[in-house]
Short mmCIF file of C-alpha atoms in Angstrom, two decimals:
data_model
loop_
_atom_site.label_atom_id
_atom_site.label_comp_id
_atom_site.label_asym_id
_atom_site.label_seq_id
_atom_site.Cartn_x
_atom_site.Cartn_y
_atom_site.Cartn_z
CA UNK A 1 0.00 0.00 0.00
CA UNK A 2 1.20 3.72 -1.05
CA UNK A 3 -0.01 6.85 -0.11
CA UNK A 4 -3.05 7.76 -1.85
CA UNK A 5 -3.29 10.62 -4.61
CA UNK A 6 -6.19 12.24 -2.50
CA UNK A 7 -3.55 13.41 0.05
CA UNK A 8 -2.49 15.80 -3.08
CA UNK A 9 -5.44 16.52 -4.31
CA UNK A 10 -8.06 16.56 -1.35
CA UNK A 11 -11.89 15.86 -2.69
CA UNK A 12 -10.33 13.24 -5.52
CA UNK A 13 -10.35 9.65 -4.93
CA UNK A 14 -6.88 7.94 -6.40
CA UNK A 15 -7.17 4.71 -7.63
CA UNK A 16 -5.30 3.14 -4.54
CA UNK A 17 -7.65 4.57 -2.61
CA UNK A 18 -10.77 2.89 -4.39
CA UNK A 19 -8.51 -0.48 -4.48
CA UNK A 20 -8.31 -0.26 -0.21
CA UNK A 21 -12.19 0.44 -0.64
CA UNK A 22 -12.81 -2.67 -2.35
CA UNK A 23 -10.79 -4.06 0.58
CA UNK A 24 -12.46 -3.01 3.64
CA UNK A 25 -15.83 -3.06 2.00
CA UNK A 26 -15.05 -7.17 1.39
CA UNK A 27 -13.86 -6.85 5.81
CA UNK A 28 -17.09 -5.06 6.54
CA UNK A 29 -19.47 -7.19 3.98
CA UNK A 30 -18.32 -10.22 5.66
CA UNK A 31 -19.98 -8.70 9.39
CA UNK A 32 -23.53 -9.39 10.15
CA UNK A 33 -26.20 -6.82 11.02
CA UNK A 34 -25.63 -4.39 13.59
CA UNK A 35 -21.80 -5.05 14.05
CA UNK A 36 -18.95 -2.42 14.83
CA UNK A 37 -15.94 -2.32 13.20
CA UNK A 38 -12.79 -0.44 14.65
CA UNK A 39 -10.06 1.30 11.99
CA UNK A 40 -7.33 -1.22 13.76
CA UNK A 41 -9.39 -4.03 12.99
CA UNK A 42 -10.11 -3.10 9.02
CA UNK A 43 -5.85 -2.01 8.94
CA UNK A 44 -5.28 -5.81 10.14
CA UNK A 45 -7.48 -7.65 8.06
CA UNK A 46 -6.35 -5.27 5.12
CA UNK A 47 -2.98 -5.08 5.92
CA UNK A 48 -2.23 -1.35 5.93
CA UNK A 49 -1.97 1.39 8.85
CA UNK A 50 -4.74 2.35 11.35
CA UNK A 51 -4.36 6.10 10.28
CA UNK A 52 -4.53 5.14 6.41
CA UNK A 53 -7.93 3.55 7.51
CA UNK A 54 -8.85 6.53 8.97
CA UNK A 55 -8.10 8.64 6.42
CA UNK A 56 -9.48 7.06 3.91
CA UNK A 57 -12.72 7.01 5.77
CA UNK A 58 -12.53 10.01 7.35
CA UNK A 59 -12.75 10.96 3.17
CA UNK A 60 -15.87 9.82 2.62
CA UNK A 61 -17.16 11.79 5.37
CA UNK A 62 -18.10 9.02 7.21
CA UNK A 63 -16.54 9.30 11.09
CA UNK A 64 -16.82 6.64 12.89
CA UNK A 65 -17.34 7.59 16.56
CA UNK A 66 -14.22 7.47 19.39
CA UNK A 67 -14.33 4.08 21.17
CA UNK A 68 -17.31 2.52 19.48
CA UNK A 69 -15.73 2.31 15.67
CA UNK A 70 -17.67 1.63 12.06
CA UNK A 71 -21.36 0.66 12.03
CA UNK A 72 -20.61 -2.35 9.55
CA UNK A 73 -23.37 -2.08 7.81
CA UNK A 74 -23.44 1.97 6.99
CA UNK A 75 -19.84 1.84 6.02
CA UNK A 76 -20.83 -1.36 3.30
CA UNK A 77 -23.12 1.64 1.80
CA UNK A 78 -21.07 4.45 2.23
CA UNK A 79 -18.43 2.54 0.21
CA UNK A 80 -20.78 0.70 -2.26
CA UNK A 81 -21.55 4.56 -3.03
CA UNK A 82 -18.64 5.90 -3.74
CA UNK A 83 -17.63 3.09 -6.07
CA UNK A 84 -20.12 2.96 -7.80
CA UNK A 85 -21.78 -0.82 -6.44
CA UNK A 86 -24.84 0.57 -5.01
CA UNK A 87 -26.42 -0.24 -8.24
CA UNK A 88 -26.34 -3.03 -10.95
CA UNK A 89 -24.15 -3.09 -13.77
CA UNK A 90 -24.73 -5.09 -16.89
CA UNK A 91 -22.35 -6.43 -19.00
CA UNK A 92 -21.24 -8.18 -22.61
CA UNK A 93 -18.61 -10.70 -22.55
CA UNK A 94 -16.91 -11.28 -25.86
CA UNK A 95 -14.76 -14.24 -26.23
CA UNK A 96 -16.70 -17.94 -24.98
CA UNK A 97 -14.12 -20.42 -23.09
CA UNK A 98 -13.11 -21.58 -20.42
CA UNK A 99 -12.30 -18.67 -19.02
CA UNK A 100 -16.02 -17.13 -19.76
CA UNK A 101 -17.61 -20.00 -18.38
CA UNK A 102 -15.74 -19.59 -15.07
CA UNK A 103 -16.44 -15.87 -15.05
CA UNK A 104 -20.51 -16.65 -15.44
CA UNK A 105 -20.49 -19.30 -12.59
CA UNK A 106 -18.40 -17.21 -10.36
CA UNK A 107 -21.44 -16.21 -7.75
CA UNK A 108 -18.60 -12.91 -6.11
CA UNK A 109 -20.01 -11.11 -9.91
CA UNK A 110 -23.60 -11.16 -9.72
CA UNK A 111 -23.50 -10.75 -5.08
CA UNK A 112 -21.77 -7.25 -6.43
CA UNK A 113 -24.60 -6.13 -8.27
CA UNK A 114 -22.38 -7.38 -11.73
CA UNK A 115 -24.62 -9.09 -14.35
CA UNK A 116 -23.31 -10.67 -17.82
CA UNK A 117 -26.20 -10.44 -19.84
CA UNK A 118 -25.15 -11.23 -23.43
CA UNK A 119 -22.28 -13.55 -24.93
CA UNK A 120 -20.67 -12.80 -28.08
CA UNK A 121 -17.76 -15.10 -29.90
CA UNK A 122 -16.57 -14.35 -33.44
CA UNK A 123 -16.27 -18.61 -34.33
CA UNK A 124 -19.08 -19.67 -36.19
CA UNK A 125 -19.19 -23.08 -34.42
CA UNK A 126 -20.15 -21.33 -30.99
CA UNK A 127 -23.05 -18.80 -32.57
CA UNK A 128 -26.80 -19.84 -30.92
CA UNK A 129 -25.08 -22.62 -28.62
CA UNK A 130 -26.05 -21.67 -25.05
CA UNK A 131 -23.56 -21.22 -22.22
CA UNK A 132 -24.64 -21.39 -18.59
CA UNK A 133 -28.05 -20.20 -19.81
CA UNK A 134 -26.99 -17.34 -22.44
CA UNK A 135 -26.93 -17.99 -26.08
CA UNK A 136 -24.35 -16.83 -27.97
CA UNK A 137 -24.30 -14.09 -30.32
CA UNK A 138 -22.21 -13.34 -33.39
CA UNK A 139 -20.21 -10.36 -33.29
CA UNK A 140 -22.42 -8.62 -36.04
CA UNK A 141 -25.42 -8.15 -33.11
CA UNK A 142 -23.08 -6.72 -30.30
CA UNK A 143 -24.71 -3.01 -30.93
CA UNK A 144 -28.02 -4.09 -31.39
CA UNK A 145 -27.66 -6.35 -28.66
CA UNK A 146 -25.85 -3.85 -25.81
CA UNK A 147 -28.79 -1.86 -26.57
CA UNK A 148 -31.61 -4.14 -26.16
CA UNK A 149 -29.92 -5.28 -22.99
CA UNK A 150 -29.28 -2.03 -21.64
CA UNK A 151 -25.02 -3.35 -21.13
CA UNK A 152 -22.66 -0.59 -20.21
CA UNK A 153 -19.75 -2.50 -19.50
CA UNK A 154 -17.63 -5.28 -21.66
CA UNK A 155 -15.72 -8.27 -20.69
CA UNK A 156 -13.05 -9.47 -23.12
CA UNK A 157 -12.00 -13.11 -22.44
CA UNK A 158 -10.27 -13.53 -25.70
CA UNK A 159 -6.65 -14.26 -26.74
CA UNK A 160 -4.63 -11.23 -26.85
CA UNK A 161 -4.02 -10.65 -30.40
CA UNK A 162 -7.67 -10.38 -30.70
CA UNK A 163 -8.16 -8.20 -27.80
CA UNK A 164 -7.58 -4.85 -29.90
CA UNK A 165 -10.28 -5.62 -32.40
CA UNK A 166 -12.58 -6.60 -30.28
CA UNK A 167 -12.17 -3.31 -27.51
CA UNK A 168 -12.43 -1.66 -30.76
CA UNK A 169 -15.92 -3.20 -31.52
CA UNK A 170 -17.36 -2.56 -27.93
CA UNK A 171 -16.31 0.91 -27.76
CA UNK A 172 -18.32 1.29 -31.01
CA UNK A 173 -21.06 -0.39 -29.91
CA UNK A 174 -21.19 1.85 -26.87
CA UNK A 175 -19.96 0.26 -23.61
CA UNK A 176 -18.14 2.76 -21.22
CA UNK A 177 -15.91 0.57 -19.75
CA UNK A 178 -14.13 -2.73 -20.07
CA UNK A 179 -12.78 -5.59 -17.91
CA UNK A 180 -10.63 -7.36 -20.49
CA UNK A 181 -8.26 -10.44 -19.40
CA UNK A 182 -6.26 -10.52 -21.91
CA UNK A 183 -2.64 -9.75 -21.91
CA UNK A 184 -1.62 -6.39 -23.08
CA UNK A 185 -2.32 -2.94 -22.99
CA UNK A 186 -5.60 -1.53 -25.17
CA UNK A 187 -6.29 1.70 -26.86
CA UNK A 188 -9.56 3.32 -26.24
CA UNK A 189 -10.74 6.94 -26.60
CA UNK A 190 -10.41 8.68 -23.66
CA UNK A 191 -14.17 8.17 -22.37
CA UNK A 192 -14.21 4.44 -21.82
CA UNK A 193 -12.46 2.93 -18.53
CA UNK A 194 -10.12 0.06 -18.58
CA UNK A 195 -9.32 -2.76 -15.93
CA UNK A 196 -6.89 -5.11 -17.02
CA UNK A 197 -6.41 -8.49 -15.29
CA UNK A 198 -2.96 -9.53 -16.68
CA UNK A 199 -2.28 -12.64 -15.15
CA UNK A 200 1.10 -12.18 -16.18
CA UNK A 201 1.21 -9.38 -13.56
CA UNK A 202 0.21 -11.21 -10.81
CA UNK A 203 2.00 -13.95 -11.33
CA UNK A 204 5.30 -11.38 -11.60
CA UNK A 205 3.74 -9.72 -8.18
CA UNK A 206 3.98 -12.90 -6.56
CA UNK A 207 7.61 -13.75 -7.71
CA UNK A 208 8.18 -10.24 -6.88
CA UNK A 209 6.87 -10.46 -3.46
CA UNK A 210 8.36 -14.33 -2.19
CA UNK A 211 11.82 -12.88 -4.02
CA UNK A 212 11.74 -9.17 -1.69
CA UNK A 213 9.83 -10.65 1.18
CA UNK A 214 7.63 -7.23 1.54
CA UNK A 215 5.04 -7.65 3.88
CA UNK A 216 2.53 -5.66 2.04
CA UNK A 217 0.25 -8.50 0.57
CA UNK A 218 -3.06 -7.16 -0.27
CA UNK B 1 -1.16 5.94 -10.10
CA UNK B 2 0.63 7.05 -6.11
CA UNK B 3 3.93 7.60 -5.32
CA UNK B 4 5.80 5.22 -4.53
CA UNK B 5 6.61 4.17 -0.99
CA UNK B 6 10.14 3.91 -2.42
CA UNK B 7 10.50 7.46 -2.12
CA UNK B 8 10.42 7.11 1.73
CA UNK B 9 12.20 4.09 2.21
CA UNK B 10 14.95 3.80 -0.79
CA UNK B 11 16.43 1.09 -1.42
CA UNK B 12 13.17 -0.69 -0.92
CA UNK B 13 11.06 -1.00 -3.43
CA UNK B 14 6.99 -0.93 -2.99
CA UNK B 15 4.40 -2.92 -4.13
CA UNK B 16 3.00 0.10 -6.23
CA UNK B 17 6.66 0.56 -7.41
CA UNK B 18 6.77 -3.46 -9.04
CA UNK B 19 3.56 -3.27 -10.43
CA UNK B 20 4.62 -0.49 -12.17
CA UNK B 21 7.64 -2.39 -13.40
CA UNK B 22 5.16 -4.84 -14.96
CA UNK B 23 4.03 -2.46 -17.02
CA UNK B 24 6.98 -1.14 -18.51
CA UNK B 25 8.21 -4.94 -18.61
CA UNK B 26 4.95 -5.60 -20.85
CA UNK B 27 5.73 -2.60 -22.96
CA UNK B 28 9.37 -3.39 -23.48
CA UNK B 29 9.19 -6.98 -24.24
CA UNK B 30 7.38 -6.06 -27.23
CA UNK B 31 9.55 -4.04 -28.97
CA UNK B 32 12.27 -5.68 -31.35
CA UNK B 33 15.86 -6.70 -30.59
CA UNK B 34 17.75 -3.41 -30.66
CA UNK B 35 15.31 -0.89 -29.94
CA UNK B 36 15.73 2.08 -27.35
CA UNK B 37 12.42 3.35 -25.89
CA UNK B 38 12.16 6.97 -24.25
CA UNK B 39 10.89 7.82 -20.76
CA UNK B 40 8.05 9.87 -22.18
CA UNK B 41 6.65 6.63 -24.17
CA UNK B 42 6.83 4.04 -21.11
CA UNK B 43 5.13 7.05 -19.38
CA UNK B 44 2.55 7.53 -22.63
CA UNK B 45 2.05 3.64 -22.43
CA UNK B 46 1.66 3.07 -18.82
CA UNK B 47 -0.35 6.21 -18.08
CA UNK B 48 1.81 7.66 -15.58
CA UNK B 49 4.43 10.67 -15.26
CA UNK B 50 7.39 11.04 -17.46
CA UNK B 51 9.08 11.66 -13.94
CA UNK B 52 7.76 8.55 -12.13
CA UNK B 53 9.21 6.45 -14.94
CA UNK B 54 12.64 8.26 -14.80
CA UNK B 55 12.71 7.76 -10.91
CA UNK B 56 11.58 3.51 -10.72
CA UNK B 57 13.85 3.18 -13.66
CA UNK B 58 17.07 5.24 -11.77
CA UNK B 59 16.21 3.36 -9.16
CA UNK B 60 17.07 0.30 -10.45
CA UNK B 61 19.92 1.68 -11.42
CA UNK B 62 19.34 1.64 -15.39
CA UNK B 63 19.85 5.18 -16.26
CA UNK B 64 19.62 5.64 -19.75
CA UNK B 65 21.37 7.97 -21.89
CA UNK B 66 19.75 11.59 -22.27
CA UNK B 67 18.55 12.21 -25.71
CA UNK B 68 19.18 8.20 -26.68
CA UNK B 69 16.92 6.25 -24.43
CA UNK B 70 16.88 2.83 -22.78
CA UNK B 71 18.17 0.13 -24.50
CA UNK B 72 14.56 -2.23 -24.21
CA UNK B 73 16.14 -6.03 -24.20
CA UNK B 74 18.64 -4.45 -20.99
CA UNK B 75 15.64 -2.34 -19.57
CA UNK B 76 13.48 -5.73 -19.77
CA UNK B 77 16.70 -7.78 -18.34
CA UNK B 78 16.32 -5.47 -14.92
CA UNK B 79 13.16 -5.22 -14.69
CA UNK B 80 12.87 -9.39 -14.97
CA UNK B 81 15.98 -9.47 -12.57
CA UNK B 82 14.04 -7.66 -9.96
CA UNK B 83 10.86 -8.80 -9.98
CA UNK B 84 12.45 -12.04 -9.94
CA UNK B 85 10.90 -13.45 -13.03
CA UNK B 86 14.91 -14.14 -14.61
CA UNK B 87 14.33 -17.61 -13.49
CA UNK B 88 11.21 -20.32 -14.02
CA UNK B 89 9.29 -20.86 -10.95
CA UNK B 90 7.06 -24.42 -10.96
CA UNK B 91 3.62 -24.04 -9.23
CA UNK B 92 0.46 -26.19 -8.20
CA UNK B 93 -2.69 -26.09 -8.96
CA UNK B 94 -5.56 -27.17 -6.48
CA UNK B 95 -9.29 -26.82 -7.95
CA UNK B 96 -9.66 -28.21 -11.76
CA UNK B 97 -12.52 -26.45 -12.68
CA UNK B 98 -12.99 -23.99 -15.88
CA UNK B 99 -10.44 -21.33 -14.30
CA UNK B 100 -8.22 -24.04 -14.03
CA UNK B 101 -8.45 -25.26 -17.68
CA UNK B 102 -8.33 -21.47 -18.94
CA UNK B 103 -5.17 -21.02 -16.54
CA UNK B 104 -3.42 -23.98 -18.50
CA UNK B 105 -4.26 -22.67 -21.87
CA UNK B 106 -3.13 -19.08 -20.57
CA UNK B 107 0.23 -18.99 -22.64
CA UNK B 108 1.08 -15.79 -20.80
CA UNK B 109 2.34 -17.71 -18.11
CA UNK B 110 4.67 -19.84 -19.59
CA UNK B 111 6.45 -17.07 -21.53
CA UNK B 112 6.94 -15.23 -18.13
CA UNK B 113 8.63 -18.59 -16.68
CA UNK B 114 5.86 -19.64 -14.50
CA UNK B 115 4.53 -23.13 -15.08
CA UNK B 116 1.75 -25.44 -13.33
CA UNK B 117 3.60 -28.67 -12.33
CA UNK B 118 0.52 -30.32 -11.13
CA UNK B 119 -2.75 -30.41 -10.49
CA UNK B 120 -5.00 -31.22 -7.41
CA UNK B 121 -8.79 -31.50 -6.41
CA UNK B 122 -10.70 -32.89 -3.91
CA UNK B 123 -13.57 -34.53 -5.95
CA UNK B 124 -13.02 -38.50 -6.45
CA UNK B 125 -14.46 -38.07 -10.17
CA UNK B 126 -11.87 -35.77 -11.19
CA UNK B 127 -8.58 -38.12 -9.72
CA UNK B 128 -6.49 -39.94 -11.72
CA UNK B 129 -7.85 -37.71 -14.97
CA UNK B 130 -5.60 -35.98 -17.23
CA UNK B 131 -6.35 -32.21 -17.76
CA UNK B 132 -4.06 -30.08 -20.18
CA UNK B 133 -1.75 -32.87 -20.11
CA UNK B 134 -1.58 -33.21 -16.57
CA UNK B 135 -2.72 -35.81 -13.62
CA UNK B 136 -4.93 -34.35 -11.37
CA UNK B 137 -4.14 -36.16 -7.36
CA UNK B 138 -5.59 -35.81 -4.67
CA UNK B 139 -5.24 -33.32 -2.10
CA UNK B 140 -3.51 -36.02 0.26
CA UNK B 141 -0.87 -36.38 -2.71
CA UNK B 142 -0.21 -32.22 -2.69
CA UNK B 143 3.15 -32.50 0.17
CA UNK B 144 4.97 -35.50 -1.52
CA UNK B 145 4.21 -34.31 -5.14
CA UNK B 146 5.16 -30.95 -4.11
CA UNK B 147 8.84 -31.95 -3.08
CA UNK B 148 9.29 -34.45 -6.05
CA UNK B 149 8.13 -31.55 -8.73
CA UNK B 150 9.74 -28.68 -6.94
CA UNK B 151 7.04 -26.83 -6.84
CA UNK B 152 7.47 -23.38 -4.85
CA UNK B 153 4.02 -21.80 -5.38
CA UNK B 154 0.48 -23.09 -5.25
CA UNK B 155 -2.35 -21.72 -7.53
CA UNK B 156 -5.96 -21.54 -5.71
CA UNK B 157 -9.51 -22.26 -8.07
CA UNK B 158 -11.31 -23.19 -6.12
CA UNK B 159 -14.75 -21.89 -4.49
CA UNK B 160 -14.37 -19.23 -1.83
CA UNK B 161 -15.52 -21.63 1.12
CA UNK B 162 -12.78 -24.22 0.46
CA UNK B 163 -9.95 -21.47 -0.11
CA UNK B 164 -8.83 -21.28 3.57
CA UNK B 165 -8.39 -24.82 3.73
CA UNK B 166 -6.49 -25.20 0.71
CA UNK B 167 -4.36 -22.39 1.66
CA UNK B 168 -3.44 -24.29 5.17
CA UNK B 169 -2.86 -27.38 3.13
CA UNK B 170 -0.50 -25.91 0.57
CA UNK B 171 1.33 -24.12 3.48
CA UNK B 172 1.97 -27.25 5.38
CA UNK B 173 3.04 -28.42 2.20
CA UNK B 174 5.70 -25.73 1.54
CA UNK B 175 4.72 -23.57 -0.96
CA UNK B 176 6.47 -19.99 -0.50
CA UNK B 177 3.53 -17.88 -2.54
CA UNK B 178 -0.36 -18.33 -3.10
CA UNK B 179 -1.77 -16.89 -6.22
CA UNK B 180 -5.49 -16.67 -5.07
CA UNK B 181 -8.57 -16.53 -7.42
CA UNK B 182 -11.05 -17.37 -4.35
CA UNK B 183 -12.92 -14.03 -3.02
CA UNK B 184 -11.97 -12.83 0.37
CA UNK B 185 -8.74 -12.56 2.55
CA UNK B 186 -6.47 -15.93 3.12
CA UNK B 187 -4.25 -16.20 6.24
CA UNK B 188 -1.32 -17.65 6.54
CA UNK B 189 1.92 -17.33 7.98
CA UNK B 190 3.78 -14.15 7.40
CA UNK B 191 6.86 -16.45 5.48
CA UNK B 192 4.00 -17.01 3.00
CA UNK B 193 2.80 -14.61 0.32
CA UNK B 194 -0.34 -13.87 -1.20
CA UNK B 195 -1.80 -12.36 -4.33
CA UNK B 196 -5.48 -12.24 -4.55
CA UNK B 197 -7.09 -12.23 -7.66
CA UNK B 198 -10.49 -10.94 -6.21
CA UNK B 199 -12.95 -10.53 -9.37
CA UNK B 200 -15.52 -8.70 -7.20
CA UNK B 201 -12.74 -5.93 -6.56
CA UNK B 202 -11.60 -5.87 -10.10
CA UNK B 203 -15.63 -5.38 -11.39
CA UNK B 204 -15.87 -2.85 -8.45
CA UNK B 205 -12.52 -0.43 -9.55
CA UNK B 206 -14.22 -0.76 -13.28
CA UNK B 207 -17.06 0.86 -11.87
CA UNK B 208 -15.81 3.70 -9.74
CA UNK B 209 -13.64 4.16 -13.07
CA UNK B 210 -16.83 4.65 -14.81
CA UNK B 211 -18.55 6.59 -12.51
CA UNK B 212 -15.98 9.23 -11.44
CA UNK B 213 -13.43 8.86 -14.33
CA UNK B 214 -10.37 8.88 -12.88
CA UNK B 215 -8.16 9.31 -16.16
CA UNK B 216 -5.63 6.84 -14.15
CA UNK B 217 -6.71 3.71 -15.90
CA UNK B 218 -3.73 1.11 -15.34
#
């Protein structure tokens, strides 16, 4: 963990600061109703400093009170808001493997108000099978389709030297942000978001990490 | 992007500070034998400062030459030496399901050195099988296969309520790292490291990307 960008530039939220969001908000998730939590037990379970807790907290103007900590379940919400998960999100996913069909039976997706709601593959073999309940589209109907599905977002679970063409399509069709897992970095126009699982990465962040011994593990 | 903790504690190099080296690595590996890449496009690529680059890539001790650039096959030779990914490192696998199968077909593993030795599950049916070319064993198989493979790191798959145990297993087996695709926080001994692939957290940055966007989109 680093210090965040919002020490610089109070009122904006830094990217590391969302990512220890996602963090607690998994801590305080995990509590049942009517629970306290205390900053020194979200910095343990997260594994960064009591005062970056409260920082990052005190940020979203939520306080906590001296003594008594976090009402769990107010601080799930206050979070959820300011990323952006106090509401659903529907998604394409472009690209139907193994990979796909492990991303639409992973339960964490839809718990998170994250819904795949269309499939798309460019083979003609795959085209009107059905996958974990979806049928497959070819990539000819992604615009129609993102429309008549209401999608924002787009998954890419394709090989990387497709990855580009098909980012390409979904911006045109309209999404305003990706999740793409394949390797590599993608251009879009400046409006659409992108997170990138390269599992490259975290496979280099864990040889990075046995190799140093840092005890920063989130 | 956040400064790096680096800048407090040199000579140590942050966990913001290596994944940043992952992206340059990603950039420079693709560039041909020969070439010299400039501060300014590892910055343009990664989406960070001109500066930051310039100080992780001092810091390494690769300075460049002013007006000529970093030579990219010796930039991608110190970034690999310091992540630690200048060597192969063998790995487990415990949980054959579709993430499993899509990890084995991942090709972006092998090329960074990291290959899945073997394969465990818990689920009689799936014992004995051959997936990708490998035996899946059972879990009571995981210490002495471990040893006779060399395996240093274990790769988790499987659901979220049988990560914990699998982490204790592998641990008592010997693995040194855990690369984690189960949702939620895994204990284990601080000699052990950890890097959680948390989908839910990944969908959840996408969205507060979206929402507020944060023109930081690495």
């Amino acid at each position: 963990m680093t210090p965040s960008r919002a020490d610089e530039n109070p009122g904006e939220l830094s990217r590391a600061t969302a990512q220890r969001l996602s963090h607690y908000l998994r801590v305080v998730a995990h509590l049942s109703a009517g629970a306290t939590v205390s900053s020194s037990q979200l910095a343990d379970s997260v594994g960064v400093s009591d005062a970056q807790v409260r920082r990052d907290l005190a940020a979203l103007g939520h306080l906590g009170q001296r003594g008594v900590g976090y009402d769990a379940a107010a601080l799930a919400g206050v979070i959820r808001r300011t990323l952006g998960t106090d509401r659903g999100w529907k998604a394409v996913l472009v690209g139907v493997g193994n990979l796909a069909r492990a991303l639409l039976r992973y339960r964490g997706f839809r718990d998170q108000g994250f819904e795949i709601v269309g499939l798309f593959d460019a083979a003609a073999d795959k085209i009107d099978h059905e996958v974990e309940g979806l049928r497959v589209y070819p990539m000819e109907a992604l615009k129609e389709q993102l429309a008549v599905r209401k999608a924002e977002l787009g998954v890419i679970t394709v090989p990387g030297e497709a990855a580009q063409v098909v980012a390409d399509a979904l911006v045109k069709a309209g999404v305003k942000g990706l999740l793409s897992f394949a390797p590599g970095l993608l251009r879009v126009p400046p409006h659409v978001r992108v997170v990138t699982v390269d599992l490259a990465i975290q496979f280099e962040q864990l040889a990075f990490l046995v190799n140093h011994g840092s005890a920063d593990g989130v």
